[in-house]
Amino acid sequence: MQPLFDKLRILARGELGLTLGLLIVGALLLQILLAIIRGASRLRAERAQHRAALEKLQLQVQAAKLRCQEAEQGKLHWNGYRKFAVARKSRECDDVWAFYLKPHDGKSLPAFKPGQYLTFQLDLPGRDKPLVRCYSLSESPHRSDYYRVTIKQEKAPPDRPELPPGAGSSYFAEVVKEGDILNVKAPTGHFYLDMTKSNPVVLIAGGVGITPMLCMANAITASGTKREVFFFFGVRNQREHIHKLELEKLAAENDNIHLHVCYSKPGTNDILGRDYHHEGRVGIERLKEILPSNNFEYYLCGNGAFMKSITDGLEAWGVPEKEVHFEAFGPATVKKKTAAPTASETAFLAKLQVTFARSGKTVRWEPSAGNLLEFAQAQGVRIDSGCCAGSCGSCLVAIKSGAVDYLKAPDAEPEQGACLTCICRPKGDLVLDA
Ligand SMILES: Cc1cc2nc3c(=O)[nH]c(=O)nc-3n(C[C@H](O)[C@H](O)[C@H](O)COP(=O)(O)OP(=O)(O)OC[C@H]3O[C@@H](n4cnc5c(N)ncnc54)[C@H](O)[C@@H]3O)c2cc1C
């Protein structure tokens, strides 16, 4: 028996040695493996850092290039009105036409910021003074030979069918033809996409509000960057689908453009998946359903109710106000938040009287009106308006007595004794020549 035990002990000792040896080799291999993994992840992190640094550098180079271009382009800018010939007029859909405008002097055109607009001075028959109207540029900002605007003919309000249709837009729709000459001010406006940034953006357009958005999307694709764009466009159906082919081409050729067209009342020939992507309106629920998060910069343009519902929805969704930019084509239903006036300021403002001398109306100022133009319109006093941003000068009204406070600095100082009603409010009792 004893020799057997001895043999087994010798064998066990050998096994133990082998096991220990294997364990040591295993531990060594594990350490080597861990070192390899650590090295690889360090390498990956370094590569990511390099990539981020390179992207930052590329962005800085692009921003510097853009600044150089802007300085160069500044020389092409013009003051006052310049003559443009209508090179092409094309019908886009019901009531909407695109106008391709070439400078009559044949010289190059400056690039503009995507989202800016042109100001037109129109000599309409039967009017004692020219009508000033603004239209957003709807194509890429890098064409030096022509500009394009897209104009929807404004019909009489549904509840006042006896009123004439919009004067300026009807003139474009019915009178302006190829070869005509128009007076145009250089591109301007504070609602534009910052092309020095690379962050993803959400463009939201309702109806003819598509024009500045289309320009922004065109600018991104023309820049060659892969900046991500979620593009929402709401209309009733194909009859209102402005620049349909161009939008479809843009989305088909650029995988960074995610187009979502929503028809609220599709026509019988409109096909889901071919003509539009969603049935219903563009609203906050749609955005929540499609966007991976709320962490985007948002640009909106559409009618008042559309923008109000979306800006309210974005605020409730926790989107910071500074990430939401919007433009109204008429009186702004969405107001930028300003510091709330103190109780004594409110009490003082609420006592002010505004007299519209020509209309024979004296009314108590309502601070909630925001500016004198909107206040006048709410009182049934018609004051001409254009850009609603203190730039085009069409809402200029003479002050017979009193003074005004400007809510933002005018782009150009108004004439002595007059005020730009779209961006000011009374400072005390006020008498306007309106
Ligand atoms: C920055 C900016 C960019 C813009 N970009 C575009 C764009 O790209 N495309 C576009 O199509 N539009 C755009 N607009 C809107 C455009 O400037 C005009 O406001 C629009 O074309 C209507 O002008 P209008 O002269 O045709 O209408 P208006 O003559 O000003 O009439 C407006 C409305 O009032 C009604 N009306 C007529 N008479 C009366 C009366 N006595 N009392 C009450 N109501 C009356 C009309 O029926 C009409 O519905 C933009 C506006 C701004 C401020």
Short mmCIF file of C-alpha atoms and ligand atoms in Angstrom, two decimals:
data_model
loop_
_atom_site.label_atom_id
_atom_site.label_comp_id
_atom_site.label_asym_id
_atom_site.label_seq_id
_atom_site.Cartn_x
_atom_site.Cartn_y
_atom_site.Cartn_z
CA MET A 1 0.00 0.00 0.00
CA GLN A 2 2.79 2.42 1.08
CA PRO A 3 4.54 2.44 -2.33
CA LEU A 4 1.25 3.33 -3.95
CA PHE A 5 0.74 6.29 -1.60
CA ASP A 6 4.29 7.47 -2.29
CA LYS A 7 3.68 7.31 -6.04
CA LEU A 8 0.45 9.25 -5.64
CA ARG A 9 2.18 11.93 -3.49
CA ILE A 10 4.93 12.32 -6.12
CA LEU A 11 2.32 12.61 -8.82
CA ALA A 12 0.28 15.16 -6.79
CA ARG A 13 3.41 17.25 -6.17
CA GLY A 14 4.07 17.18 -9.91
CA GLU A 15 0.46 18.22 -10.62
CA LEU A 16 0.73 21.02 -8.05
CA GLY A 17 3.89 22.26 -9.70
CA LEU A 18 2.24 22.13 -13.08
CA THR A 19 -0.87 23.91 -11.79
CA LEU A 20 1.26 26.59 -10.14
CA GLY A 21 3.23 26.97 -13.33
CA LEU A 22 0.04 27.27 -15.35
CA LEU A 23 -1.36 29.83 -12.91
CA ILE A 24 1.79 31.95 -13.16
CA VAL A 25 1.75 31.76 -16.97
CA GLY A 26 -2.01 32.61 -16.93
CA ALA A 27 -1.46 35.62 -14.66
CA LEU A 28 1.35 36.81 -16.92
CA LEU A 29 -0.84 36.42 -20.00
CA LEU A 30 -3.68 38.26 -18.26
CA GLN A 31 -1.36 41.14 -17.40
CA ILE A 32 -0.12 41.28 -20.98
CA LEU A 33 -3.73 41.25 -22.21
CA LEU A 34 -4.74 44.00 -19.80
CA ALA A 35 -1.73 46.07 -20.88
CA ILE A 36 -2.74 45.57 -24.54
CA ILE A 37 -6.36 46.58 -23.79
CA ARG A 38 -5.21 49.63 -21.78
CA GLY A 39 -2.83 50.60 -24.58
CA ALA A 40 -5.53 50.20 -27.22
CA SER A 41 -8.08 52.27 -25.33
CA ARG A 42 -5.42 54.96 -24.64
CA LEU A 43 -4.67 54.95 -28.37
CA ARG A 44 -8.39 55.20 -29.17
CA ALA A 45 -8.83 58.10 -26.74
CA GLU A 46 -5.78 59.85 -28.21
CA ARG A 47 -7.12 59.32 -31.72
CA ALA A 48 -10.53 60.74 -30.69
CA GLN A 49 -8.76 63.72 -29.11
CA HIS A 50 -6.76 64.27 -32.29
CA ARG A 51 -9.92 63.98 -34.39
CA ALA A 52 -11.74 66.50 -32.17
CA ALA A 53 -8.75 68.87 -32.30
CA LEU A 54 -8.61 68.49 -36.08
CA GLU A 55 -12.34 69.15 -36.44
CA LYS A 56 -11.99 72.23 -34.20
CA LEU A 57 -9.10 73.44 -36.32
CA GLN A 58 -11.05 72.81 -39.55
CA LEU A 59 -13.94 74.78 -38.10
CA GLN A 60 -11.66 77.65 -37.13
CA VAL A 61 -10.17 77.64 -40.64
CA GLN A 62 -13.66 77.65 -42.14
CA ALA A 63 -14.77 80.48 -39.82
CA ALA A 64 -11.66 82.49 -40.78
CA LYS A 65 -12.38 81.79 -44.47
CA LEU A 66 -15.98 82.93 -44.01
CA ARG A 67 -14.81 86.12 -42.29
CA CYS A 68 -12.38 86.80 -45.17
CA GLN A 69 -15.17 86.13 -47.69
CA GLU A 70 -17.48 88.45 -45.75
CA ALA A 71 -14.86 91.21 -45.78
CA GLU A 72 -14.41 90.67 -49.55
CA GLN A 73 -18.18 90.52 -50.06
CA GLY A 74 -18.61 93.73 -48.04
CA LYS A 75 -17.12 95.59 -51.02
CA LEU A 76 -19.98 94.32 -53.22
CA HIS A 77 -22.64 95.59 -50.83
CA TRP A 78 -24.71 98.56 -52.01
CA ASN A 79 -26.62 101.33 -50.27
CA GLY A 80 -30.15 102.36 -51.16
CA TYR A 81 -32.00 100.78 -54.07
CA ARG A 82 -30.37 98.98 -57.00
CA LYS A 83 -32.09 97.98 -60.22
CA PHE A 84 -32.68 94.28 -60.82
CA ALA A 85 -34.23 92.63 -63.86
CA VAL A 86 -36.62 89.72 -63.44
CA ALA A 87 -34.68 87.03 -65.32
CA ARG A 88 -37.21 84.29 -64.65
CA LYS A 89 -40.62 83.94 -63.04
CA SER A 90 -41.75 80.40 -62.29
CA ARG A 91 -44.94 79.14 -60.71
CA GLU A 92 -44.09 76.92 -57.75
CA CYS A 93 -47.54 75.82 -56.59
CA ASP A 94 -50.96 77.42 -56.00
CA ASP A 95 -50.55 81.20 -55.48
CA VAL A 96 -46.73 80.99 -55.20
CA TRP A 97 -44.12 82.21 -57.67
CA ALA A 98 -40.34 82.23 -57.59
CA PHE A 99 -38.53 85.26 -59.03
CA TYR A 100 -34.94 85.07 -60.23
CA LEU A 101 -33.43 88.54 -60.13
CA LYS A 102 -30.30 89.65 -61.96
CA PRO A 103 -28.57 92.98 -61.27
CA HIS A 104 -29.25 95.35 -64.14
CA ASP A 105 -25.66 96.66 -63.98
CA GLY A 106 -24.37 93.11 -64.59
CA LYS A 107 -21.93 93.34 -61.67
CA SER A 108 -21.39 90.60 -59.08
CA LEU A 109 -23.70 90.20 -56.13
CA PRO A 110 -22.58 89.88 -52.53
CA ALA A 111 -23.26 86.63 -50.69
CA PHE A 112 -25.65 87.02 -47.77
CA LYS A 113 -26.39 85.24 -44.54
CA PRO A 114 -28.86 82.36 -44.98
CA GLY A 115 -32.18 83.65 -43.62
CA GLN A 116 -31.81 87.27 -44.71
CA TYR A 117 -34.27 89.11 -46.95
CA LEU A 118 -34.47 91.67 -49.76
CA THR A 119 -36.47 94.88 -49.53
CA PHE A 120 -38.43 95.96 -52.62
CA GLN A 121 -39.77 99.38 -53.43
CA LEU A 122 -42.81 98.88 -55.63
CA ASP A 123 -44.44 101.62 -57.67
CA LEU A 124 -48.00 100.39 -57.72
CA PRO A 125 -50.43 102.22 -59.97
CA GLY A 126 -52.87 104.45 -58.09
CA ARG A 127 -50.74 104.85 -54.95
CA ASP A 128 -49.31 108.18 -53.87
CA LYS A 129 -46.12 106.64 -52.50
CA PRO A 130 -44.16 103.48 -53.26
CA LEU A 131 -45.01 100.34 -51.35
CA VAL A 132 -42.12 98.71 -49.48
CA ARG A 133 -42.19 94.94 -49.03
CA CYS A 134 -39.62 92.41 -47.79
CA TYR A 135 -39.08 88.88 -49.16
CA SER A 136 -36.63 86.30 -47.84
CA LEU A 137 -33.95 84.95 -50.13
CA SER A 138 -34.81 81.36 -50.85
CA GLU A 139 -31.78 79.94 -52.66
CA SER A 140 -28.13 79.35 -51.81
CA PRO A 141 -26.35 82.49 -50.55
CA HIS A 142 -23.30 81.82 -52.73
CA ARG A 143 -24.63 82.71 -56.20
CA SER A 144 -22.96 85.83 -57.48
CA ASP A 145 -25.13 86.19 -60.58
CA TYR A 146 -28.71 86.20 -59.29
CA TYR A 147 -30.91 86.22 -56.20
CA ARG A 148 -34.15 84.31 -55.80
CA VAL A 149 -37.23 85.19 -53.78
CA THR A 150 -40.40 83.10 -53.49
CA ILE A 151 -43.65 84.98 -53.01
CA LYS A 152 -47.12 83.84 -52.01
CA GLN A 153 -50.05 85.96 -53.08
CA GLU A 154 -51.83 87.05 -49.92
CA LYS A 155 -55.60 86.63 -50.22
CA ALA A 156 -58.21 88.64 -48.30
CA PRO A 157 -58.72 87.29 -44.76
CA PRO A 158 -61.35 84.48 -44.82
CA ASP A 159 -63.63 86.45 -42.47
CA ARG A 160 -63.35 89.67 -44.59
CA PRO A 161 -63.68 88.46 -48.20
CA GLU A 162 -64.77 91.97 -49.28
CA LEU A 163 -61.22 93.31 -48.68
CA PRO A 164 -58.73 93.51 -51.54
CA PRO A 165 -55.98 90.85 -51.62
CA GLY A 166 -52.45 91.78 -50.51
CA ALA A 167 -51.21 94.71 -52.58
CA GLY A 168 -47.51 93.86 -52.87
CA SER A 169 -47.81 90.10 -53.31
CA SER A 170 -50.65 90.52 -55.86
CA TYR A 171 -48.47 92.93 -57.82
CA PHE A 172 -45.75 90.27 -57.96
CA ALA A 173 -48.23 87.52 -58.80
CA GLU A 174 -50.29 89.34 -61.42
CA VAL A 175 -48.25 92.22 -62.81
CA VAL A 176 -44.51 91.58 -62.55
CA LYS A 177 -43.21 89.63 -65.55
CA GLU A 178 -39.88 88.49 -66.95
CA GLY A 179 -37.79 91.45 -68.15
CA ASP A 180 -39.33 93.94 -65.68
CA ILE A 181 -37.04 96.09 -63.58
CA LEU A 182 -37.43 96.27 -59.80
CA ASN A 183 -35.83 98.46 -57.11
CA VAL A 184 -34.14 96.32 -54.50
CA LYS A 185 -32.21 97.04 -51.30
CA ALA A 186 -29.23 94.85 -50.34
CA PRO A 187 -29.83 91.69 -48.26
CA THR A 188 -30.31 92.35 -44.57
CA GLY A 189 -31.92 90.88 -41.45
CA HIS A 190 -30.99 89.48 -38.07
CA PHE A 191 -32.62 86.07 -38.49
CA TYR A 192 -29.93 83.89 -40.02
CA LEU A 193 -28.03 80.66 -39.55
CA ASP A 194 -24.55 81.00 -38.10
CA MET A 195 -22.40 79.22 -40.69
CA THR A 196 -19.30 79.27 -38.47
CA LYS A 197 -20.95 76.65 -36.23
CA SER A 198 -21.27 72.92 -36.90
CA ASN A 199 -23.94 71.97 -34.38
CA PRO A 200 -27.02 70.09 -35.63
CA VAL A 201 -30.07 72.25 -36.35
CA VAL A 202 -33.81 71.81 -36.62
CA LEU A 203 -35.54 73.89 -39.30
CA ILE A 204 -39.30 74.23 -38.91
CA ALA A 205 -41.39 75.89 -41.59
CA GLY A 206 -45.09 76.44 -42.08
CA GLY A 207 -46.37 77.41 -45.55
CA VAL A 208 -44.44 80.21 -47.20
CA GLY A 209 -42.22 80.34 -44.08
CA ILE A 210 -40.23 77.71 -45.98
CA THR A 211 -38.27 80.44 -47.83
CA PRO A 212 -35.55 81.31 -45.25
CA MET A 213 -35.36 77.63 -44.18
CA LEU A 214 -34.76 76.41 -47.71
CA CYS A 215 -31.99 78.97 -48.00
CA MET A 216 -30.42 77.70 -44.74
CA ALA A 217 -30.54 74.07 -45.88
CA ASN A 218 -29.10 75.08 -49.28
CA ALA A 219 -26.30 76.99 -47.53
CA ILE A 220 -25.36 73.94 -45.45
CA THR A 221 -25.23 71.58 -48.41
CA ALA A 222 -23.33 74.13 -50.53
CA SER A 223 -20.74 74.55 -47.76
CA GLY A 224 -19.85 70.85 -48.10
CA THR A 225 -20.09 70.23 -44.33
CA LYS A 226 -22.09 67.30 -43.05
CA ARG A 227 -23.91 69.45 -40.48
CA GLU A 228 -27.01 67.55 -39.49
CA VAL A 229 -30.37 69.11 -40.36
CA PHE A 230 -33.81 67.96 -39.27
CA PHE A 231 -36.14 69.80 -41.64
CA PHE A 232 -39.88 69.94 -40.84
CA PHE A 233 -42.28 71.51 -43.33
CA GLY A 234 -46.01 71.76 -42.78
CA VAL A 235 -48.61 72.55 -45.48
CA ARG A 236 -52.12 71.40 -46.22
CA ASN A 237 -51.35 69.32 -49.29
CA GLN A 238 -49.39 69.14 -52.54
CA ARG A 239 -51.09 72.27 -53.89
CA GLU A 240 -49.24 74.25 -51.22
CA HIS A 241 -46.01 72.24 -51.38
CA ILE A 242 -43.59 75.07 -52.25
CA HIS A 243 -40.35 74.09 -54.03
CA LYS A 244 -41.35 70.40 -53.78
CA LEU A 245 -38.84 69.07 -56.32
CA GLU A 246 -35.97 71.11 -54.95
CA LEU A 247 -36.63 69.93 -51.39
CA GLU A 248 -36.85 66.30 -52.49
CA LYS A 249 -33.59 66.58 -54.45
CA LEU A 250 -31.86 68.23 -51.50
CA ALA A 251 -32.86 65.38 -49.17
CA ALA A 252 -32.09 62.65 -51.72
CA GLU A 253 -28.58 63.94 -52.44
CA ASN A 254 -27.54 64.78 -48.88
CA ASP A 255 -27.81 62.17 -46.15
CA ASN A 256 -27.37 64.85 -43.46
CA ILE A 257 -30.71 66.43 -44.45
CA HIS A 258 -33.61 64.60 -42.79
CA LEU A 259 -36.73 65.96 -44.45
CA HIS A 260 -40.16 65.57 -42.82
CA VAL A 261 -43.01 67.00 -44.87
CA CYS A 262 -46.37 67.00 -43.09
CA TYR A 263 -49.69 67.39 -44.93
CA SER A 264 -52.60 68.35 -42.68
CA LYS A 265 -55.27 67.79 -45.39
CA PRO A 266 -53.79 65.51 -48.07
CA GLY A 267 -55.51 65.64 -51.46
CA THR A 268 -56.92 62.53 -53.11
CA ASN A 269 -53.87 62.24 -55.38
CA ASP A 270 -51.30 62.86 -52.62
CA ILE A 271 -49.42 59.70 -51.70
CA LEU A 272 -47.90 59.16 -48.26
CA GLY A 273 -44.24 58.19 -48.63
CA ARG A 274 -44.03 59.72 -52.10
CA ASP A 275 -45.34 63.28 -51.69
CA TYR A 276 -45.20 63.63 -47.92
CA HIS A 277 -43.87 61.82 -44.87
CA HIS A 278 -46.54 62.36 -42.20
CA GLU A 279 -50.23 63.10 -42.11
CA GLY A 280 -51.11 65.90 -39.68
CA ARG A 281 -49.48 69.10 -38.56
CA VAL A 282 -45.96 69.94 -37.51
CA GLY A 283 -46.26 70.23 -33.75
CA ILE A 284 -44.23 69.61 -30.66
CA GLU A 285 -45.43 65.98 -30.43
CA ARG A 286 -44.09 65.33 -33.94
CA LEU A 287 -40.73 66.84 -32.97
CA LYS A 288 -40.55 64.69 -29.83
CA GLU A 289 -41.41 61.59 -31.86
CA ILE A 290 -38.69 62.17 -34.47
CA LEU A 291 -35.81 64.01 -32.81
CA PRO A 292 -33.37 61.87 -30.83
CA SER A 293 -33.34 64.51 -28.05
CA ASN A 294 -34.22 68.17 -27.51
CA ASN A 295 -30.54 69.14 -27.73
CA PHE A 296 -30.61 71.15 -30.99
CA GLU A 297 -30.68 74.73 -32.19
CA TYR A 298 -34.12 75.52 -33.65
CA TYR A 299 -35.08 77.92 -36.47
CA LEU A 300 -38.77 78.61 -37.10
CA CYS A 301 -40.75 80.55 -39.66
CA GLY A 302 -44.48 80.39 -40.29
CA ASN A 303 -47.71 82.06 -39.30
CA GLY A 304 -48.28 83.41 -35.79
CA ALA A 305 -50.35 80.55 -34.38
CA PHE A 306 -47.94 77.93 -35.78
CA MET A 307 -44.90 79.59 -34.24
CA LYS A 308 -46.59 80.28 -30.92
CA SER A 309 -47.61 76.64 -30.47
CA ILE A 310 -44.13 75.37 -31.36
CA THR A 311 -42.18 77.91 -29.26
CA ASP A 312 -44.48 77.17 -26.28
CA GLY A 313 -43.98 73.43 -26.83
CA LEU A 314 -40.20 73.77 -27.06
CA GLU A 315 -40.13 75.80 -23.85
CA ALA A 316 -42.20 73.15 -22.04
CA TRP A 317 -39.82 70.48 -23.41
CA GLY A 318 -36.95 72.27 -21.68
CA VAL A 319 -35.27 73.84 -24.74
CA PRO A 320 -33.41 76.97 -23.59
CA GLU A 321 -34.78 80.18 -25.13
CA LYS A 322 -31.39 81.06 -26.63
CA GLU A 323 -31.56 77.93 -28.82
CA VAL A 324 -34.83 79.00 -30.47
CA HIS A 325 -34.79 81.56 -33.29
CA PHE A 326 -37.83 82.67 -35.23
CA GLU A 327 -39.03 85.12 -37.82
CA ALA A 328 -42.54 86.39 -38.37
CA PHE A 329 -43.56 87.59 -41.83
CA GLY A 330 -46.12 89.90 -40.26
CA PRO A 331 -46.92 91.20 -36.78
CA ALA A 332 -45.08 88.95 -34.33
CA THR A 333 -47.43 86.76 -32.28
CA VAL A 334 -44.45 85.28 -30.49
CA LYS A 335 -42.73 87.92 -28.42
CA LYS A 336 -39.13 87.72 -27.33
CA LYS A 337 -39.07 87.62 -23.56
CA THR A 338 -37.80 90.88 -22.08
CA ALA A 339 -37.18 91.82 -18.47
CA ALA A 340 -40.57 92.31 -16.80
CA PRO A 341 -41.23 96.01 -16.09
CA THR A 342 -41.35 97.03 -12.45
CA ALA A 343 -44.75 97.72 -10.87
CA SER A 344 -44.19 101.48 -11.03
CA GLU A 345 -43.13 101.27 -14.73
CA THR A 346 -46.25 99.23 -15.55
CA ALA A 347 -48.46 101.72 -13.70
CA PHE A 348 -46.80 104.62 -15.57
CA LEU A 349 -47.02 102.95 -19.01
CA ALA A 350 -50.66 101.96 -18.50
CA LYS A 351 -51.64 105.64 -18.04
CA LEU A 352 -50.13 106.86 -21.30
CA GLN A 353 -52.35 108.13 -24.07
CA VAL A 354 -51.62 107.69 -27.74
CA THR A 355 -53.38 109.93 -30.25
CA PHE A 356 -53.55 108.96 -33.92
CA ALA A 357 -54.22 112.47 -35.19
CA ARG A 358 -55.24 111.69 -38.78
CA SER A 359 -57.57 108.88 -37.73
CA GLY A 360 -59.03 111.05 -34.94
CA LYS A 361 -58.45 108.41 -32.26
CA THR A 362 -57.06 108.82 -28.75
CA VAL A 363 -56.53 105.57 -26.85
CA ARG A 364 -54.86 104.40 -23.68
CA TRP A 365 -51.56 102.63 -24.42
CA GLU A 366 -51.56 98.90 -23.78
CA PRO A 367 -48.07 97.74 -22.77
CA SER A 368 -48.91 94.18 -23.91
CA ALA A 369 -49.13 95.48 -27.52
CA GLY A 370 -45.34 95.57 -27.56
CA ASN A 371 -44.81 98.21 -30.23
CA LEU A 372 -46.70 101.14 -31.72
CA LEU A 373 -47.24 99.48 -35.10
CA GLU A 374 -49.07 96.50 -33.62
CA PHE A 375 -50.94 98.78 -31.23
CA ALA A 376 -52.12 100.94 -34.14
CA GLN A 377 -53.18 97.88 -36.16
CA ALA A 378 -55.15 96.57 -33.16
CA GLN A 379 -56.94 99.94 -32.99
CA GLY A 380 -57.85 99.77 -36.67
CA VAL A 381 -55.34 102.47 -37.61
CA ARG A 382 -53.52 101.39 -40.75
CA ILE A 383 -49.79 102.15 -40.78
CA ASP A 384 -47.75 100.78 -43.65
CA SER A 385 -45.25 98.11 -42.67
CA GLY A 386 -42.48 96.08 -44.26
CA CYS A 387 -39.77 94.23 -42.37
CA CYS A 388 -41.25 94.70 -38.86
CA ALA A 389 -37.65 94.84 -37.64
CA GLY A 390 -36.74 98.52 -37.85
CA SER A 391 -34.83 98.12 -41.05
CA CYS A 392 -36.89 98.94 -44.16
CA GLY A 393 -38.36 102.26 -42.96
CA SER A 394 -41.88 101.71 -44.31
CA CYS A 395 -43.58 102.11 -40.89
CA LEU A 396 -41.99 105.53 -40.35
CA VAL A 397 -44.54 107.95 -38.87
CA ALA A 398 -44.11 111.63 -37.92
CA ILE A 399 -44.36 112.47 -34.22
CA LYS A 400 -46.55 115.56 -33.68
CA SER A 401 -45.76 115.69 -29.96
CA GLY A 402 -44.15 113.48 -27.35
CA ALA A 403 -41.28 111.00 -27.59
CA VAL A 404 -40.70 107.25 -28.01
CA ASP A 405 -38.45 104.58 -26.53
CA TYR A 406 -36.81 102.11 -28.93
CA LEU A 407 -37.09 98.42 -28.04
CA LYS A 408 -34.02 97.75 -30.22
CA ALA A 409 -31.64 100.09 -32.00
CA PRO A 410 -32.91 100.95 -35.52
CA ASP A 411 -30.64 99.78 -38.36
CA ALA A 412 -30.52 103.39 -39.59
CA GLU A 413 -31.38 106.49 -37.55
CA PRO A 414 -34.95 107.58 -38.48
CA GLU A 415 -35.60 111.11 -39.75
CA GLN A 416 -35.76 113.89 -37.15
CA GLY A 417 -39.25 114.07 -35.58
CA ALA A 418 -40.34 110.64 -36.84
CA CYS A 419 -40.30 107.13 -35.41
CA LEU A 420 -40.12 103.58 -36.70
CA THR A 421 -43.35 102.34 -35.17
CA CYS A 422 -42.52 98.62 -35.49
CA ILE A 423 -39.76 98.84 -32.89
CA CYS A 424 -40.79 101.58 -30.47
CA ARG A 425 -43.30 102.40 -27.75
CA PRO A 426 -44.41 105.69 -26.22
CA LYS A 427 -42.20 107.34 -23.62
CA GLY A 428 -45.01 109.63 -22.44
CA ASP A 429 -48.27 110.88 -23.95
CA LEU A 430 -47.81 110.76 -27.71
CA VAL A 431 -49.45 112.25 -30.80
CA LEU A 432 -48.67 110.51 -34.09
CA ASP A 433 -49.45 111.68 -37.60
CA ALA A 434 -51.35 108.51 -38.47
C1 LIG B 1 -38.57 89.72 -43.02
C2 LIG B 1 -39.73 89.30 -43.88
C3 LIG B 1 -39.57 88.32 -44.84
C4 LIG B 1 -40.64 87.92 -45.63
N1 LIG B 1 -40.45 86.93 -46.57
C5 LIG B 1 -41.49 86.54 -47.32
C6 LIG B 1 -41.31 85.51 -48.31
O1 LIG B 1 -40.23 84.96 -48.48
N2 LIG B 1 -42.39 85.17 -49.08
C7 LIG B 1 -43.62 85.78 -48.90
O2 LIG B 1 -44.56 85.43 -49.64
N3 LIG B 1 -43.81 86.72 -47.96
C8 LIG B 1 -42.78 87.14 -47.19
N4 LIG B 1 -42.96 88.14 -46.28
C9 LIG B 1 -44.29 88.81 -46.18
C10 LIG B 1 -44.33 89.97 -47.15
O3 LIG B 1 -43.38 90.94 -46.84
C11 LIG B 1 -45.70 90.69 -47.15
O4 LIG B 1 -46.03 91.02 -45.83
C12 LIG B 1 -46.79 89.83 -47.76
O5 LIG B 1 -46.48 89.52 -49.10
C13 LIG B 1 -48.13 90.58 -47.72
O6 LIG B 1 -47.96 91.84 -48.30
P1 LIG B 1 -49.03 92.43 -49.30
O7 LIG B 1 -48.61 93.81 -49.70
O8 LIG B 1 -49.31 91.47 -50.39
O9 LIG B 1 -50.33 92.49 -48.39
P2 LIG B 1 -51.00 93.78 -47.71
O10 LIG B 1 -51.50 94.70 -48.75
O11 LIG B 1 -50.08 94.31 -46.70
O12 LIG B 1 -52.25 93.08 -47.04
C14 LIG B 1 -52.09 92.15 -46.02
C15 LIG B 1 -53.45 91.57 -45.68
O13 LIG B 1 -54.32 92.62 -45.30
C16 LIG B 1 -55.56 92.52 -46.01
N5 LIG B 1 -56.12 93.88 -46.20
C17 LIG B 1 -56.18 94.62 -47.33
N6 LIG B 1 -56.80 95.80 -47.07
C18 LIG B 1 -57.13 95.81 -45.75
C19 LIG B 1 -57.78 96.74 -44.88
N7 LIG B 1 -58.24 97.89 -45.32
N8 LIG B 1 -57.93 96.39 -43.58
C20 LIG B 1 -57.47 95.21 -43.12
N9 LIG B 1 -56.84 94.30 -43.88
C21 LIG B 1 -56.67 94.59 -45.18
C22 LIG B 1 -55.21 91.85 -47.30
O14 LIG B 1 -56.31 91.17 -47.86
C23 LIG B 1 -54.14 90.86 -46.85
O15 LIG B 1 -54.73 89.69 -46.36
C24 LIG B 1 -41.90 88.54 -45.47
C25 LIG B 1 -42.06 89.53 -44.48
C26 LIG B 1 -41.00 89.91 -43.71
C27 LIG B 1 -41.21 90.96 -42.66
#
